[in-house]
């Protein structure tokens, strides 16, 4: 197998392992409520701790990757994450569990900064959209793995069994990275920002802001899809988990299609803008269905689980290409920081809104975010870049 595709596959597994606990903990909400006696709002705060850990570490990991390379950063971060999740199995205090989740999130932040930088170095511009799409499928596949395994595993063996599974995935990924991954040696061709900061213009800031806004519908769906189907539609947790796992796999396939679309179109931002508008429309249908109590809400929820994950790869590719290899780690760290800031805030805020009103009201509040993102996405990335949008 070609080395770069082997490295991409290992990077994908690292993303799956990291995202399974960073974004898949909502599937342990029933176990947290049953084993720890937590309310929905308290459990929502606890599952946000890994994302909070991401926030404090993303840019630091990005700077480290720019300086020391991707392989060592991936190994170190995945090892920290796996060890923290193992330690979480030994504690009974809710606060200590939150600290373990926070540290695991901080360690796993290395994946987001370094794996994207690997793709920038190993793949040419005309194939980066697809390659980044493959890498970005790690998020829905990781969440899908969590949806498929954590509800039945926790139902049979409790919260600890789910944490063991997540820790094992992280430590296994760290071992694969150490054995198989090599840092790219060639410099980024045509790096328009060599010798200067890509932040001299507002282009990257606009992409960062739009991407952050687009994670709100994504996390509204991923955090509350399971509990909505169980609490409001009467589904059992295992069935809901299996259906949502299928939706996450569909989301992963959609990311590949969107990445290929951007390669063919020669643009990352035009497809990203169209998808943002589509996400707003789907969330509006979901809100109307949830408020009216009709079955259209279930169909819209599953559609939202697919479409809300699709813009991420486009944004990451655009940021990495515009920044160039000398700034890619930092730029991707800043990109992830903005995204995860809103990702961390979304479950607690919507959990409080659901508690005081209804699921439909919470989903309706989300509609404005993707529409605002569509307005922020630049029409062009500028001249001299890998993409002239």
mmCIF file of C-alpha atoms in Angstrom:
data_model
loop_
_atom_site.group_PDB
_atom_site.id
_atom_site.type_symbol
_atom_site.label_atom_id
_atom_site.label_comp_id
_atom_site.label_asym_id
_atom_site.label_seq_id
_atom_site.Cartn_x
_atom_site.Cartn_y
_atom_site.Cartn_z
ATOM 1 C CA UNK A 1 0.000 0.000 0.000
ATOM 2 C CA UNK A 2 1.207 3.522 -0.813
ATOM 3 C CA UNK A 3 2.732 5.073 2.335
ATOM 4 C CA UNK A 4 0.599 8.200 2.266
ATOM 5 C CA UNK A 5 -2.641 6.216 2.144
ATOM 6 C CA UNK A 6 -1.414 3.990 4.964
ATOM 7 C CA UNK A 7 -0.666 7.108 7.006
ATOM 8 C CA UNK A 8 -4.108 8.470 6.147
ATOM 9 C CA UNK A 9 -5.762 5.259 7.370
ATOM 10 C CA UNK A 10 -3.822 5.360 10.650
ATOM 11 C CA UNK A 11 -4.723 9.033 11.045
ATOM 12 C CA UNK A 12 -8.346 8.126 10.419
ATOM 13 C CA UNK A 13 -8.248 5.491 13.170
ATOM 14 C CA UNK A 14 -6.717 8.063 15.518
ATOM 15 C CA UNK A 15 -9.574 10.443 14.708
ATOM 16 C CA UNK A 16 -12.143 7.698 15.312
ATOM 17 C CA UNK A 17 -10.576 6.827 18.666
ATOM 18 C CA UNK A 18 -10.452 10.453 19.767
ATOM 19 C CA UNK A 19 -13.911 11.448 18.562
ATOM 20 C CA UNK A 20 -15.510 8.355 20.094
ATOM 21 C CA UNK A 21 -14.944 9.803 23.577
ATOM 22 C CA UNK A 22 -14.703 13.509 22.782
ATOM 23 C CA UNK A 23 -18.078 13.610 21.056
ATOM 24 C CA UNK A 24 -19.573 10.190 21.810
ATOM 25 C CA UNK A 25 -20.029 10.569 25.571
ATOM 26 C CA UNK A 26 -23.685 11.636 25.107
ATOM 27 C CA UNK A 27 -24.374 7.933 24.530
ATOM 28 C CA UNK A 28 -23.328 7.339 28.131
ATOM 29 C CA UNK A 29 -25.900 9.826 29.462
ATOM 30 C CA UNK A 30 -28.333 7.036 30.440
ATOM 31 C CA UNK A 31 -25.516 5.259 32.329
ATOM 32 C CA UNK A 32 -24.417 8.488 34.020
ATOM 33 C CA UNK A 33 -27.986 9.162 35.151
ATOM 34 C CA UNK A 34 -28.516 5.590 36.322
ATOM 35 C CA UNK A 35 -25.116 4.946 37.935
ATOM 36 C CA UNK A 36 -24.471 8.417 39.356
ATOM 37 C CA UNK A 37 -28.010 9.737 39.850
ATOM 38 C CA UNK A 38 -27.351 12.837 37.731
ATOM 39 C CA UNK A 39 -29.981 15.085 36.180
ATOM 40 C CA UNK A 40 -30.021 15.671 32.415
ATOM 41 C CA UNK A 41 -28.455 19.105 32.925
ATOM 42 C CA UNK A 42 -25.701 17.716 35.184
ATOM 43 C CA UNK A 43 -24.930 14.907 32.745
ATOM 44 C CA UNK A 44 -24.807 17.414 29.869
ATOM 45 C CA UNK A 45 -22.210 19.448 31.762
ATOM 46 C CA UNK A 46 -20.129 16.343 32.446
ATOM 47 C CA UNK A 47 -20.089 15.195 28.818
ATOM 48 C CA UNK A 48 -18.882 18.662 27.812
ATOM 49 C CA UNK A 49 -15.676 18.272 29.844
ATOM 50 C CA UNK A 50 -13.649 16.609 27.034
ATOM 51 C CA UNK A 51 -14.551 19.465 24.705
ATOM 52 C CA UNK A 52 -13.536 21.963 27.395
ATOM 53 C CA UNK A 53 -10.182 20.180 27.588
ATOM 54 C CA UNK A 54 -9.812 20.547 23.845
ATOM 55 C CA UNK A 55 -10.264 24.292 24.165
ATOM 56 C CA UNK A 56 -7.258 24.868 26.393
ATOM 57 C CA UNK A 57 -4.890 22.628 24.440
ATOM 58 C CA UNK A 58 -5.654 22.863 20.721
ATOM 59 C CA UNK A 59 -3.509 25.848 19.817
ATOM 60 C CA UNK A 60 -0.652 24.631 22.024
ATOM 61 C CA UNK A 61 -0.662 21.240 20.287
ATOM 62 C CA UNK A 62 -0.762 23.044 16.927
ATOM 63 C CA UNK A 63 2.319 25.111 17.770
ATOM 64 C CA UNK A 64 4.056 21.938 18.957
ATOM 65 C CA UNK A 65 3.188 20.120 15.713
ATOM 66 C CA UNK A 66 4.579 23.002 13.641
ATOM 67 C CA UNK A 67 7.812 22.780 15.628
ATOM 68 C CA UNK A 68 8.370 19.066 16.298
ATOM 69 C CA UNK A 69 6.265 17.258 13.712
ATOM 70 C CA UNK A 70 3.071 15.268 13.716
ATOM 71 C CA UNK A 71 4.093 11.749 14.811
ATOM 72 C CA UNK A 72 5.405 12.550 18.278
ATOM 73 C CA UNK A 73 2.488 14.896 18.978
ATOM 74 C CA UNK A 74 -0.117 12.295 17.994
ATOM 75 C CA UNK A 75 1.540 9.593 20.124
ATOM 76 C CA UNK A 76 1.825 11.818 23.176
ATOM 77 C CA UNK A 77 -1.731 13.145 23.023
ATOM 78 C CA UNK A 78 -3.385 9.771 22.433
ATOM 79 C CA UNK A 79 -1.404 8.237 25.301
ATOM 80 C CA UNK A 80 -2.515 11.000 27.691
ATOM 81 C CA UNK A 81 -6.121 10.529 26.609
ATOM 82 C CA UNK A 82 -6.065 6.758 27.053
ATOM 83 C CA UNK A 83 -4.433 6.969 30.479
ATOM 84 C CA UNK A 84 -6.949 9.572 31.662
ATOM 85 C CA UNK A 85 -9.899 7.442 30.580
ATOM 86 C CA UNK A 86 -8.419 4.433 32.376
ATOM 87 C CA UNK A 87 -8.041 6.500 35.539
ATOM 88 C CA UNK A 88 -11.669 7.588 35.194
ATOM 89 C CA UNK A 89 -12.719 3.975 35.761
ATOM 90 C CA UNK A 90 -11.173 4.077 39.245
ATOM 91 C CA UNK A 91 -13.033 7.125 40.584
ATOM 92 C CA UNK A 92 -16.527 7.360 42.024
ATOM 93 C CA UNK A 93 -16.625 11.141 42.540
ATOM 94 C CA UNK A 94 -18.449 13.098 39.852
ATOM 95 C CA UNK A 95 -15.989 15.989 40.051
ATOM 96 C CA UNK A 96 -13.011 13.651 39.607
ATOM 97 C CA UNK A 97 -14.725 12.042 36.630
ATOM 98 C CA UNK A 98 -15.113 15.474 35.104
ATOM 99 C CA UNK A 99 -11.400 16.173 35.615
ATOM 100 C CA UNK A 100 -10.488 12.893 33.915
ATOM 101 C CA UNK A 101 -12.717 13.742 30.962
ATOM 102 C CA UNK A 102 -11.164 17.211 30.795
ATOM 103 C CA UNK A 103 -7.590 15.854 30.731
ATOM 104 C CA UNK A 104 -8.554 13.230 28.146
ATOM 105 C CA UNK A 105 -9.988 15.980 25.963
ATOM 106 C CA UNK A 106 -6.816 18.047 26.335
ATOM 107 C CA UNK A 107 -4.677 15.080 25.298
ATOM 108 C CA UNK A 108 -6.891 14.222 22.353
ATOM 109 C CA UNK A 109 -6.654 17.785 21.064
ATOM 110 C CA UNK A 110 -3.364 16.737 19.473
ATOM 111 C CA UNK A 111 -5.277 14.631 16.941
ATOM 112 C CA UNK A 112 -7.094 17.601 15.450
ATOM 113 C CA UNK A 113 -4.001 19.787 15.111
ATOM 114 C CA UNK A 114 -1.551 17.162 13.855
ATOM 115 C CA UNK A 115 -3.557 14.775 11.653
ATOM 116 C CA UNK A 116 -4.758 17.587 9.389
ATOM 117 C CA UNK A 117 -1.185 18.807 9.034
ATOM 118 C CA UNK A 118 -0.156 15.311 7.908
ATOM 119 C CA UNK A 119 -2.632 15.497 5.032
ATOM 120 C CA UNK A 120 -1.397 18.916 3.990
ATOM 121 C CA UNK A 121 2.143 17.538 3.722
ATOM 122 C CA UNK A 122 1.438 14.160 2.127
ATOM 123 C CA UNK A 123 -1.307 15.030 -0.405
ATOM 124 C CA UNK A 124 -1.370 17.405 -3.371
ATOM 125 C CA UNK A 125 -3.951 20.176 -3.682
ATOM 126 C CA UNK A 126 -6.133 18.365 -6.235
ATOM 127 C CA UNK A 127 -6.688 15.409 -3.870
ATOM 128 C CA UNK A 128 -6.674 17.103 -0.472
ATOM 129 C CA UNK A 129 -10.440 17.597 -0.387
ATOM 130 C CA UNK A 130 -11.028 13.849 -0.632
ATOM 131 C CA UNK A 131 -8.128 13.029 1.709
ATOM 132 C CA UNK A 132 -9.339 15.527 4.303
ATOM 133 C CA UNK A 133 -12.840 14.146 3.828
ATOM 134 C CA UNK A 134 -11.494 10.674 4.678
ATOM 135 C CA UNK A 135 -9.776 12.079 7.765
ATOM 136 C CA UNK A 136 -12.898 13.997 8.790
ATOM 137 C CA UNK A 137 -15.035 10.860 8.565
ATOM 138 C CA UNK A 138 -13.323 10.011 11.839
ATOM 139 C CA UNK A 139 -15.740 12.298 13.651
ATOM 140 C CA UNK A 140 -19.022 10.676 12.508
ATOM 141 C CA UNK A 141 -17.440 7.208 12.565
ATOM 142 C CA UNK A 142 -16.205 7.796 16.101
ATOM 143 C CA UNK A 143 -19.621 8.997 17.178
ATOM 144 C CA UNK A 144 -21.153 6.069 15.286
ATOM 145 C CA UNK A 145 -18.871 3.646 17.131
ATOM 146 C CA UNK A 146 -19.982 5.199 20.406
ATOM 147 C CA UNK A 147 -23.642 5.032 19.398
ATOM 148 C CA UNK A 148 -23.368 1.376 18.408
ATOM 149 C CA UNK A 149 -21.351 0.105 21.355
ATOM 150 C CA UNK A 150 -21.759 2.319 24.410
ATOM 151 C CA UNK A 151 -25.540 2.080 25.116
ATOM 152 C CA UNK A 152 -25.712 -1.752 25.104
ATOM 153 C CA UNK A 153 -22.307 -2.125 26.772
ATOM 154 C CA UNK A 154 -23.184 0.325 29.546
ATOM 155 C CA UNK A 155 -26.604 -1.280 29.973
ATOM 156 C CA UNK A 156 -24.987 -4.675 30.567
ATOM 157 C CA UNK A 157 -21.789 -3.776 32.430
ATOM 158 C CA UNK A 158 -22.149 -0.162 33.541
ATOM 159 C CA UNK A 159 -20.281 3.057 32.926
ATOM 160 C CA UNK A 160 -16.844 1.525 33.601
ATOM 161 C CA UNK A 161 -17.088 -0.914 30.698
ATOM 162 C CA UNK A 162 -17.752 1.905 28.264
ATOM 163 C CA UNK A 163 -14.741 3.844 29.540
ATOM 164 C CA UNK A 164 -12.488 0.795 29.164
ATOM 165 C CA UNK A 165 -13.507 0.505 25.530
ATOM 166 C CA UNK A 166 -12.783 4.177 24.832
ATOM 167 C CA UNK A 167 -9.407 4.037 26.604
ATOM 168 C CA UNK A 168 -8.375 0.934 24.671
ATOM 169 C CA UNK A 169 -9.129 2.618 21.347
ATOM 170 C CA UNK A 170 -6.917 5.610 22.233
ATOM 171 C CA UNK A 171 -3.967 3.505 23.410
ATOM 172 C CA UNK A 172 -4.247 1.240 20.376
ATOM 173 C CA UNK A 173 -4.233 4.265 18.073
ATOM 174 C CA UNK A 174 -1.134 5.651 19.815
ATOM 175 C CA UNK A 175 0.690 2.363 19.174
ATOM 176 C CA UNK A 176 -0.268 2.345 15.478
ATOM 177 C CA UNK A 177 0.902 5.931 15.042
ATOM 178 C CA UNK A 178 4.247 5.139 16.662
ATOM 179 C CA UNK A 179 4.808 2.164 14.363
ATOM 180 C CA UNK A 180 3.409 3.322 11.026
ATOM 181 C CA UNK A 181 3.284 7.131 10.765
ATOM 182 C CA UNK A 182 6.128 9.208 9.334
ATOM 183 C CA UNK A 183 6.187 12.995 9.130
ATOM 184 C CA UNK A 184 6.082 14.460 5.603
ATOM 185 C CA UNK A 185 9.453 15.692 4.386
ATOM 186 C CA UNK A 186 8.546 17.829 1.397
ATOM 187 C CA UNK A 187 7.683 21.494 1.931
ATOM 188 C CA UNK A 188 4.296 22.847 0.993
ATOM 189 C CA UNK A 189 4.388 23.839 -2.641
ATOM 190 C CA UNK A 190 3.194 27.318 -3.389
ATOM 191 C CA UNK A 191 2.905 28.418 0.208
ATOM 192 C CA UNK A 192 1.660 31.939 -0.296
ATOM 193 C CA UNK A 193 2.220 32.885 3.355
ATOM 194 C CA UNK A 194 5.835 31.743 3.768
ATOM 195 C CA UNK A 195 7.544 34.468 5.768
ATOM 196 C CA UNK A 196 4.327 36.141 6.856
ATOM 197 C CA UNK A 197 1.203 35.513 8.894
ATOM 198 C CA UNK A 198 -1.943 34.316 7.079
ATOM 199 C CA UNK A 199 -3.921 36.339 9.616
ATOM 200 C CA UNK A 200 -2.988 39.630 7.975
ATOM 201 C CA UNK A 201 -6.323 39.437 6.145
ATOM 202 C CA UNK A 202 -9.765 38.549 7.614
ATOM 203 C CA UNK A 203 -10.202 35.446 5.433
ATOM 204 C CA UNK A 204 -9.158 32.870 8.028
ATOM 205 C CA UNK A 205 -11.065 34.619 10.800
ATOM 206 C CA UNK A 206 -14.254 34.438 8.730
ATOM 207 C CA UNK A 207 -13.761 30.719 8.062
ATOM 208 C CA UNK A 208 -13.042 30.132 11.745
ATOM 209 C CA UNK A 209 -16.207 32.007 12.768
ATOM 210 C CA UNK A 210 -18.419 30.258 10.214
ATOM 211 C CA UNK A 211 -17.082 26.843 11.218
ATOM 212 C CA UNK A 212 -17.731 27.589 14.882
ATOM 213 C CA UNK A 213 -21.323 28.542 14.132
ATOM 214 C CA UNK A 214 -21.822 25.326 12.156
ATOM 215 C CA UNK A 215 -20.905 23.097 15.095
ATOM 216 C CA UNK A 216 -23.965 24.312 17.022
ATOM 217 C CA UNK A 217 -26.486 22.311 14.927
ATOM 218 C CA UNK A 218 -24.034 19.407 14.764
ATOM 219 C CA UNK A 219 -23.753 19.179 18.539
ATOM 220 C CA UNK A 220 -27.405 19.934 19.112
ATOM 221 C CA UNK A 221 -28.157 16.758 17.169
ATOM 222 C CA UNK A 222 -25.309 14.571 18.464
ATOM 223 C CA UNK A 223 -25.890 15.500 22.114
ATOM 224 C CA UNK A 224 -29.673 15.139 22.203
ATOM 225 C CA UNK A 225 -30.664 12.742 19.402
ATOM 226 C CA UNK A 226 -30.530 9.661 21.642
ATOM 227 C CA UNK A 227 -32.360 11.186 24.607
ATOM 228 C CA UNK A 228 -34.945 12.782 22.291
ATOM 229 C CA UNK A 229 -35.744 9.440 20.670
ATOM 230 C CA UNK A 230 -35.902 7.720 24.073
ATOM 231 C CA UNK A 231 -37.719 10.389 26.105
ATOM 232 C CA UNK A 232 -40.033 11.885 23.478
ATOM 233 C CA UNK A 233 -40.538 9.129 20.920
ATOM 234 C CA UNK A 234 -40.491 6.117 23.263
ATOM 235 C CA UNK A 235 -37.580 4.263 21.655
ATOM 236 C CA UNK A 236 -35.337 1.982 23.695
ATOM 237 C CA UNK A 237 -31.728 3.098 24.018
ATOM 238 C CA UNK A 238 -30.124 0.210 22.126
ATOM 239 C CA UNK A 239 -32.401 0.611 19.105
ATOM 240 C CA UNK A 240 -31.888 4.357 19.031
ATOM 241 C CA UNK A 241 -28.136 3.851 19.271
ATOM 242 C CA UNK A 242 -28.101 1.464 16.309
ATOM 243 C CA UNK A 243 -30.182 3.793 14.130
ATOM 244 C CA UNK A 244 -28.006 6.770 15.003
ATOM 245 C CA UNK A 245 -24.877 4.718 14.295
ATOM 246 C CA UNK A 246 -26.186 4.112 10.769
ATOM 247 C CA UNK A 247 -26.824 7.852 10.432
ATOM 248 C CA UNK A 248 -23.241 8.558 11.501
ATOM 249 C CA UNK A 249 -21.897 6.141 8.889
ATOM 250 C CA UNK A 250 -24.049 7.924 6.312
ATOM 251 C CA UNK A 251 -22.525 11.186 7.532
ATOM 252 C CA UNK A 252 -19.059 9.760 7.013
ATOM 253 C CA UNK A 253 -19.919 8.787 3.432
ATOM 254 C CA UNK A 254 -21.380 12.245 2.890
ATOM 255 C CA UNK A 255 -18.094 13.823 4.025
ATOM 256 C CA UNK A 256 -16.222 11.810 1.398
ATOM 257 C CA UNK A 257 -18.676 12.899 -1.279
ATOM 258 C CA UNK A 258 -18.425 16.532 -0.227
ATOM 259 C CA UNK A 259 -14.614 16.401 -0.215
ATOM 260 C CA UNK A 260 -14.595 14.923 -3.739
ATOM 261 C CA UNK A 261 -17.127 17.573 -4.792
ATOM 262 C CA UNK A 262 -14.779 20.332 -3.606
ATOM 263 C CA UNK A 263 -11.822 18.793 -5.492
ATOM 264 C CA UNK A 264 -13.864 18.680 -8.695
ATOM 265 C CA UNK A 265 -15.282 22.164 -8.177
ATOM 266 C CA UNK A 266 -11.870 23.649 -7.337
ATOM 267 C CA UNK A 267 -13.459 25.349 -4.340
ATOM 268 C CA UNK A 268 -13.911 24.633 -0.658
ATOM 269 C CA UNK A 269 -16.019 27.655 0.243
ATOM 270 C CA UNK A 270 -18.792 27.449 -2.359
ATOM 271 C CA UNK A 271 -19.889 23.937 -1.306
ATOM 272 C CA UNK A 272 -19.502 24.952 2.340
ATOM 273 C CA UNK A 273 -21.908 27.875 1.892
ATOM 274 C CA UNK A 274 -24.527 25.718 0.150
ATOM 275 C CA UNK A 275 -24.326 23.117 2.901
ATOM 276 C CA UNK A 276 -24.773 25.781 5.595
ATOM 277 C CA UNK A 277 -28.037 26.881 3.999
ATOM 278 C CA UNK A 278 -29.169 23.255 3.725
ATOM 279 C CA UNK A 279 -28.416 22.647 7.404
ATOM 280 C CA UNK A 280 -30.556 25.642 8.363
ATOM 281 C CA UNK A 281 -33.457 24.260 6.332
ATOM 282 C CA UNK A 282 -33.210 20.765 7.871
ATOM 283 C CA UNK A 283 -33.031 22.161 11.408
ATOM 284 C CA UNK A 284 -36.144 24.237 10.724
ATOM 285 C CA UNK A 285 -38.054 21.114 9.671
ATOM 286 C CA UNK A 286 -36.765 19.273 12.756
ATOM 287 C CA UNK A 287 -37.923 22.065 15.058
ATOM 288 C CA UNK A 288 -41.376 22.190 13.449
ATOM 289 C CA UNK A 289 -41.752 18.405 13.670
ATOM 290 C CA UNK A 290 -40.642 18.275 17.293
ATOM 291 C CA UNK A 291 -42.987 21.086 18.303
ATOM 292 C CA UNK A 292 -45.935 19.434 16.549
ATOM 293 C CA UNK A 293 -45.049 15.937 17.758
ATOM 294 C CA UNK A 294 -45.218 14.407 14.272
ATOM 295 C CA UNK A 295 -43.099 11.638 12.804
ATOM 296 C CA UNK A 296 -41.432 14.115 10.443
ATOM 297 C CA UNK A 297 -39.246 15.043 13.414
ATOM 298 C CA UNK A 298 -37.599 11.600 13.384
ATOM 299 C CA UNK A 299 -36.871 11.771 9.653
ATOM 300 C CA UNK A 300 -35.525 15.307 9.992
ATOM 301 C CA UNK A 301 -33.406 14.289 12.986
ATOM 302 C CA UNK A 302 -31.752 11.509 11.001
ATOM 303 C CA UNK A 303 -31.233 13.824 8.017
ATOM 304 C CA UNK A 304 -29.710 16.397 10.362
ATOM 305 C CA UNK A 305 -27.351 13.763 11.804
ATOM 306 C CA UNK A 306 -25.983 13.323 8.268
ATOM 307 C CA UNK A 307 -25.876 16.844 6.856
ATOM 308 C CA UNK A 308 -24.642 18.676 9.954
ATOM 309 C CA UNK A 309 -21.298 16.830 9.878
ATOM 310 C CA UNK A 310 -20.513 17.530 6.217
ATOM 311 C CA UNK A 311 -18.921 21.039 6.229
ATOM 312 C CA UNK A 312 -16.063 20.260 8.640
ATOM 313 C CA UNK A 313 -13.695 18.715 6.115
ATOM 314 C CA UNK A 314 -14.146 21.625 3.719
ATOM 315 C CA UNK A 315 -13.351 24.151 6.433
ATOM 316 C CA UNK A 316 -10.278 22.256 7.616
ATOM 317 C CA UNK A 317 -8.937 21.901 4.089
ATOM 318 C CA UNK A 318 -9.511 25.579 3.343
ATOM 319 C CA UNK A 319 -7.767 26.648 6.555
ATOM 320 C CA UNK A 320 -4.769 24.340 6.057
ATOM 321 C CA UNK A 321 -4.304 25.341 2.423
ATOM 322 C CA UNK A 322 -4.618 29.057 3.081
ATOM 323 C CA UNK A 323 -2.270 28.966 6.069
ATOM 324 C CA UNK A 324 0.445 26.810 4.458
ATOM 325 C CA UNK A 325 2.572 24.205 6.240
ATOM 326 C CA UNK A 326 4.526 26.704 8.323
ATOM 327 C CA UNK A 327 1.293 27.943 9.931
ATOM 328 C CA UNK A 328 -1.051 24.977 9.444
ATOM 329 C CA UNK A 329 -0.699 23.521 12.946
ATOM 330 C CA UNK A 330 -1.461 26.831 14.630
ATOM 331 C CA UNK A 331 -4.254 27.700 12.210
ATOM 332 C CA UNK A 332 -5.927 24.310 12.663
ATOM 333 C CA UNK A 333 -5.524 24.680 16.432
ATOM 334 C CA UNK A 334 -7.283 28.058 16.326
ATOM 335 C CA UNK A 335 -9.928 26.584 14.023
ATOM 336 C CA UNK A 336 -10.639 23.759 16.449
ATOM 337 C CA UNK A 337 -10.600 26.083 19.447
ATOM 338 C CA UNK A 338 -13.383 28.222 18.036
ATOM 339 C CA UNK A 339 -15.405 25.184 17.049
ATOM 340 C CA UNK A 340 -15.038 23.473 20.382
ATOM 341 C CA UNK A 341 -15.801 26.639 22.331
ATOM 342 C CA UNK A 342 -19.316 26.552 20.935
ATOM 343 C CA UNK A 343 -19.354 22.750 21.029
ATOM 344 C CA UNK A 344 -18.694 22.842 24.783
ATOM 345 C CA UNK A 345 -21.396 25.451 25.344
ATOM 346 C CA UNK A 346 -24.070 23.826 23.194
ATOM 347 C CA UNK A 347 -25.105 20.775 25.308
ATOM 348 C CA UNK A 348 -25.433 22.673 28.631
ATOM 349 C CA UNK A 349 -27.240 25.610 27.016
ATOM 350 C CA UNK A 350 -29.650 23.431 25.077
ATOM 351 C CA UNK A 351 -30.050 21.062 28.022
ATOM 352 C CA UNK A 352 -31.221 23.998 30.136
ATOM 353 C CA UNK A 353 -33.519 25.161 27.317
ATOM 354 C CA UNK A 354 -35.017 21.685 26.889
ATOM 355 C CA UNK A 355 -35.592 21.439 30.645
ATOM 356 C CA UNK A 356 -37.374 24.795 30.813
ATOM 357 C CA UNK A 357 -39.266 24.554 27.491
ATOM 358 C CA UNK A 358 -39.190 21.667 24.992
ATOM 359 C CA UNK A 359 -36.935 19.925 22.495
ATOM 360 C CA UNK A 360 -38.648 21.681 19.597
ATOM 361 C CA UNK A 361 -37.901 25.099 21.065
ATOM 362 C CA UNK A 362 -34.249 24.201 21.527
ATOM 363 C CA UNK A 363 -33.972 22.958 17.941
ATOM 364 C CA UNK A 364 -35.671 26.135 16.687
ATOM 365 C CA UNK A 365 -33.096 28.275 18.499
ATOM 366 C CA UNK A 366 -30.359 26.528 16.512
ATOM 367 C CA UNK A 367 -31.675 27.493 13.063
ATOM 368 C CA UNK A 368 -30.070 30.950 13.071
ATOM 369 C CA UNK A 369 -26.524 29.611 13.481
ATOM 370 C CA UNK A 370 -26.010 27.889 10.090
ATOM 371 C CA UNK A 371 -27.702 30.772 8.285
ATOM 372 C CA UNK A 372 -25.316 33.233 9.943
ATOM 373 C CA UNK A 373 -22.426 30.950 8.954
ATOM 374 C CA UNK A 374 -23.513 31.022 5.303
ATOM 375 C CA UNK A 375 -23.333 34.828 5.383
ATOM 376 C CA UNK A 376 -19.812 34.771 6.898
ATOM 377 C CA UNK A 377 -18.161 32.280 4.542
ATOM 378 C CA UNK A 378 -15.856 34.202 2.154
ATOM 379 C CA UNK A 379 -16.741 34.259 -1.525
ATOM 380 C CA UNK A 380 -13.056 33.732 -2.359
ATOM 381 C CA UNK A 381 -9.984 32.541 -0.531
ATOM 382 C CA UNK A 382 -7.758 34.876 -2.506
ATOM 383 C CA UNK A 383 -5.097 34.527 -5.159
ATOM 384 C CA UNK A 384 -1.962 32.475 -4.873
ATOM 385 C CA UNK A 385 -3.591 29.728 -2.799
ATOM 386 C CA UNK A 386 -4.199 26.093 -3.580
ATOM 387 C CA UNK A 387 -7.824 27.043 -4.099
ATOM 388 C CA UNK A 388 -9.149 30.119 -5.825
ATOM 389 C CA UNK A 389 -12.765 30.061 -4.712
#
